[in-house]
Coordinates of C-alpha atoms in Angstrom, one line a residue:
X1 CA 145.2 110.7 85.1
X2 CA 142.0 112.6 84.3
X3 CA 142.3 111.6 80.6
X4 CA 142.6 107.9 81.4
X5 CA 139.7 108.1 83.8
X6 CA 137.5 109.7 81.2
X7 CA 138.5 107.2 78.6
X8 CA 137.6 104.4 81.0
X9 CA 134.2 105.9 81.8
X10 CA 133.5 106.3 78.1
X11 CA 134.4 102.7 77.4
X12 CA 132.2 101.5 80.3
X13 CA 129.3 103.6 79.0
X14 CA 129.7 102.2 75.5
X15 CA 129.9 98.5 76.6
X16 CA 127.4 98.6 79.4
X17 CA 124.4 100.4 77.8
X18 CA 121.3 98.2 77.6
X19 CA 117.5 98.8 77.2
X20 CA 114.9 97.8 79.8
X21 CA 112.1 95.5 78.5
X22 CA 108.8 97.1 77.8
X23 CA 109.8 100.6 78.9
X24 CA 112.7 100.8 76.4
X25 CA 114.7 103.0 78.8
X26 CA 118.5 103.0 78.3
X27 CA 120.4 101.8 81.4
X28 CA 124.0 101.1 82.4
X29 CA 124.9 97.5 83.4
X30 CA 128.5 97.0 84.3
X31 CA 128.4 94.1 86.8
X32 CA 128.4 90.7 85.2
X33 CA 125.8 88.2 86.5
X34 CA 128.6 85.7 87.2
X35 CA 129.7 88.0 90.0
X36 CA 126.3 89.4 91.1
X37 CA 124.1 86.3 91.2
X38 CA 126.2 84.1 93.5
X39 CA 126.3 87.0 96.0
X40 CA 122.5 87.4 95.7
X41 CA 121.9 83.7 96.2
X42 CA 124.1 83.5 99.2
X43 CA 122.4 86.5 100.8
X44 CA 119.0 85.0 100.1
X45 CA 120.0 81.8 101.8
X46 CA 121.2 83.7 104.8
X47 CA 117.9 85.5 105.2
X48 CA 116.0 82.2 105.0
X49 CA 118.3 80.5 107.5
X50 CA 117.5 83.2 110.1
X51 CA 113.8 83.5 109.3
X52 CA 110.7 81.5 110.0
X53 CA 109.9 80.2 106.6
X54 CA 106.3 78.9 106.0
X55 CA 106.4 75.9 103.7
X56 CA 102.8 74.7 103.7
X57 CA 99.3 76.1 104.1
X58 CA 97.0 78.2 101.9
X59 CA 99.1 81.4 102.0
X60 CA 102.3 79.6 101.1
X61 CA 100.6 77.8 98.2
X62 CA 99.2 81.1 97.0
X63 CA 102.7 82.7 97.0
X64 CA 103.9 79.7 94.9
X65 CA 101.0 79.8 92.6
X66 CA 101.2 83.6 91.9
X67 CA 104.9 83.5 91.6
X68 CA 104.8 80.7 89.0
X69 CA 102.1 82.4 87.0
X70 CA 104.1 85.6 86.8
X71 CA 107.3 83.7 86.0
X72 CA 105.6 81.9 83.1
X73 CA 104.2 85.1 81.7
X74 CA 107.5 87.0 82.1
X75 CA 109.6 84.3 80.6
X76 CA 107.3 83.9 77.7
X77 CA 107.3 87.6 76.9
X78 CA 111.1 88.0 77.3
X79 CA 111.9 85.1 75.1
X80 CA 109.5 86.2 72.4
X81 CA 111.0 89.7 72.4
X82 CA 114.7 88.9 72.3
X83 CA 115.3 89.6 76.0
X84 CA 116.0 86.0 77.0
X85 CA 119.5 87.1 78.1
X86 CA 117.8 88.8 81.1
X87 CA 117.0 85.4 82.5
X88 CA 120.5 84.0 82.3
X89 CA 121.4 82.4 85.6
X90 CA 118.0 82.9 87.2
X91 CA 117.0 80.4 89.8
X92 CA 113.4 81.3 90.7
X93 CA 112.3 80.8 94.3
X94 CA 109.2 82.1 96.0
X95 CA 109.2 82.0 99.8
X96 CA 106.7 83.1 102.4
X97 CA 108.3 84.4 105.7
X98 CA 106.4 84.7 109.0
X99 CA 107.0 88.4 110.0
X100 CA 105.0 91.4 110.9
X101 CA 107.0 93.5 108.4
X102 CA 104.9 94.9 105.6
X103 CA 107.4 94.0 103.0
X104 CA 108.4 91.9 100.0
X105 CA 111.4 91.8 97.8
X106 CA 113.2 90.0 94.9
X107 CA 116.9 89.7 94.8
X108 CA 118.8 89.5 91.5
X109 CA 118.3 86.1 89.9
X110 CA 114.7 85.6 90.9
X111 CA 114.9 85.1 94.7
X112 CA 111.6 86.3 96.1
X113 CA 110.7 86.8 99.8
X114 CA 107.1 87.7 100.8
X115 CA 106.4 88.6 104.4
X116 CA 103.1 87.7 106.1
X117 CA 102.8 91.3 107.4
X118 CA 101.9 92.5 103.9
X119 CA 99.1 90.0 103.3
X120 CA 96.4 92.1 105.1
X121 CA 97.1 94.8 102.5
X122 CA 97.2 92.5 99.4
X123 CA 93.9 90.8 100.5
X124 CA 93.7 88.5 97.5
X125 CA 95.7 86.8 94.7
X126 CA 95.6 89.9 92.5
X127 CA 96.9 92.0 95.3
X128 CA 99.8 89.5 95.8
X129 CA 100.4 89.6 92.0
X130 CA 100.6 93.4 92.3
X131 CA 103.3 93.3 94.9
X132 CA 105.2 90.3 93.4
X133 CA 105.0 91.7 89.8
X134 CA 106.5 94.9 91.1
X135 CA 109.3 93.2 93.0
X136 CA 110.1 90.7 90.2
X137 CA 110.2 93.6 87.7
X138 CA 113.1 95.1 89.7
X139 CA 115.0 91.9 89.0
X140 CA 114.0 91.6 85.3
X141 CA 115.0 95.3 84.8
X142 CA 118.2 94.6 86.7
X143 CA 117.8 97.7 88.8
X144 CA 120.2 96.4 91.4
X145 CA 123.0 96.0 88.8
X146 CA 122.1 99.4 87.5
X147 CA 122.4 101.0 90.9
X148 CA 125.8 99.3 91.5
X149 CA 127.0 100.4 88.1
X150 CA 125.9 104.0 88.6
X151 CA 127.6 104.0 92.0
X152 CA 130.9 102.9 90.4
X153 CA 130.7 105.7 87.8
X154 CA 129.7 108.3 90.4
X155 CA 132.6 107.2 92.6
X156 CA 135.0 107.8 89.8
X157 CA 133.4 111.1 88.9
X158 CA 133.5 112.3 92.5
X159 CA 137.1 111.3 92.8
X160 CA 137.9 113.2 89.6
X161 CA 136.1 116.2 90.8
X162 CA 138.0 116.2 94.1
X163 CA 141.3 115.8 92.2
X164 CA 140.5 118.8 90.0
X165 CA 139.4 120.9 93.0
X166 CA 142.6 119.8 94.8
X167 CA 144.6 121.2 91.9
X168 CA 142.8 124.5 92.0
X169 CA 143.1 124.6 95.8
X170 CA 146.9 124.3 95.6
X171 CA 147.0 127.8 94.1
X172 CA 145.1 129.3 97.1
X173 CA 146.2 130.2 100.6
X174 CA 146.4 127.1 102.9
X175 CA 143.4 128.1 105.0
X176 CA 141.3 128.8 101.9
X177 CA 142.5 125.5 100.3
X178 CA 141.4 123.5 103.4
X179 CA 138.0 125.1 103.4
X180 CA 137.5 124.4 99.7
X181 CA 138.4 120.7 100.1
X182 CA 136.3 120.3 103.2
X183 CA 133.2 122.0 101.5
X184 CA 133.6 119.8 98.5
X185 CA 133.9 116.6 100.6
X186 CA 130.6 117.5 102.2
X187 CA 128.6 119.0 99.3
X188 CA 129.5 116.7 96.4
X189 CA 128.1 113.4 97.9
X190 CA 124.9 115.2 99.0
X191 CA 124.5 116.8 95.6
X192 CA 124.9 113.4 93.9
X193 CA 122.3 111.8 96.3
X194 CA 119.7 114.5 95.9
X195 CA 120.4 115.4 92.3
X196 CA 120.9 111.9 90.8
X197 CA 120.7 108.9 93.1
X198 CA 117.3 109.6 94.7
X199 CA 115.5 110.7 91.5
X200 CA 116.9 107.7 89.7
X201 CA 115.7 105.4 92.4
X202 CA 112.2 106.9 92.1
X203 CA 112.3 106.4 88.4
X204 CA 113.2 102.7 88.9
X205 CA 110.2 102.4 91.3
X206 CA 107.8 103.8 88.8
X207 CA 109.3 101.6 86.1
X208 CA 108.8 98.5 88.3
X209 CA 105.2 99.6 88.8
X210 CA 104.7 99.8 85.0
X211 CA 106.4 96.5 84.2
X212 CA 104.7 94.8 87.2
X213 CA 101.3 96.0 86.1
X214 CA 101.7 94.6 82.6
X215 CA 103.3 91.3 83.8
X216 CA 100.4 90.7 86.2
X217 CA 98.0 91.3 83.4
X218 CA 99.9 88.9 81.2
X219 CA 99.6 86.3 84.0
X220 CA 95.8 86.7 84.1
X221 CA 95.4 89.1 87.0
X222 CA 93.2 92.2 86.7
X223 CA 95.5 95.2 86.8
X224 CA 92.7 97.4 88.3
X225 CA 93.4 95.6 91.6
X226 CA 96.8 97.4 91.8
X227 CA 95.1 100.7 92.5
X228 CA 93.3 99.2 95.5
X229 CA 96.5 97.8 96.9
X230 CA 98.5 101.0 96.6
X231 CA 95.6 103.0 98.1
X232 CA 95.6 100.7 101.1
X233 CA 99.3 101.1 101.5
X234 CA 99.1 104.9 101.2
X235 CA 96.5 105.0 104.0
X236 CA 98.6 102.8 106.2
X237 CA 101.7 105.0 105.8
X238 CA 100.0 108.3 105.9
X239 CA 102.1 111.0 107.6
X240 CA 105.2 108.8 108.0
X241 CA 107.1 109.6 104.8
X242 CA 109.7 112.3 103.9
X243 CA 109.1 114.7 101.0
X244 CA 109.4 113.0 97.6
X245 CA 112.7 114.7 96.7
X246 CA 114.4 113.2 99.7
X247 CA 112.9 109.7 99.2
X248 CA 113.9 106.7 97.3
X249 CA 110.3 106.1 96.4
X250 CA 107.7 108.3 94.6
X251 CA 104.9 109.9 96.6
X252 CA 101.8 107.7 97.1
X253 CA 99.7 110.1 95.0
X254 CA 102.1 110.1 92.1
X255 CA 102.4 106.4 92.2
X256 CA 98.7 105.8 92.2
X257 CA 98.1 108.4 89.5
X258 CA 100.7 106.9 87.2
X259 CA 99.3 103.4 87.7
X260 CA 95.8 104.7 86.9
X261 CA 97.2 106.2 83.7
X262 CA 98.8 102.9 82.7
X263 CA 95.9 100.6 83.4
X264 CA 94.3 101.0 79.9
X265 CA 97.5 99.7 78.3
X266 CA 97.8 96.9 80.8
X267 CA 94.1 95.9 80.2
X268 CA 95.0 95.1 76.6
X269 CA 97.3 92.3 77.8
X270 CA 94.7 91.2 80.4
X271 CA 92.0 90.9 77.7
X272 CA 94.3 88.9 75.5
X273 CA 95.0 86.5 78.3
X274 CA 91.3 86.2 79.2
X275 CA 90.5 85.2 75.6
X276 CA 92.9 82.2 75.6

């Protein structure tokens, strides 16, 4: 049983290994878009059906304008660098939703939702491009697929670990055996979350920052504006966040520091765009 499980995992790792555009990081993608995207599109439609969607006005036009500029820049880069397969099945949509939530997101397949509650923090088109570039980068980098794939692998590994521990426990007294199994059931999932899932989520966030910064620069937006946006967000959320090691997102200070370090590289793309 364990041998078959390990062979299955090895095959999955060999087949599903890909590289993220721009960052070059290796990632595991096991869920085909033919399964993932229909679910994404259905969920997106469900959100819109239960939300107050803003179809007209300056803000809605700005969301469309920024989204289309980013889309054009991203698609141009991906096609020119042999990543066109990342766009397979994408059906871009940029929607403004009336809500006090300070939020924006992009589902797999290019379905973007932007909430009016975040507009006071973006302040201008470059701020909107900062947020949207970050969120779209999650979709381009297929972070959702990667999380699902890693969860599948983790589930198999946890199951294998529990089976192995169960075999060991059989040779122990009944009370000791029960304690071992109970402890494993409590500790292993927590160890996975703190030791792998949360750090990996933070890595994805920083990667989306990096990709988003470059894509907004390619679209003609000054990447220096990103620092101002994230500084405003940090001030708004001061004192409300858990320690970084217990969070899905990096600390504000780390995020801003990393963005500042990446701006010189992003500015190269911005200057190239400005010269056209």
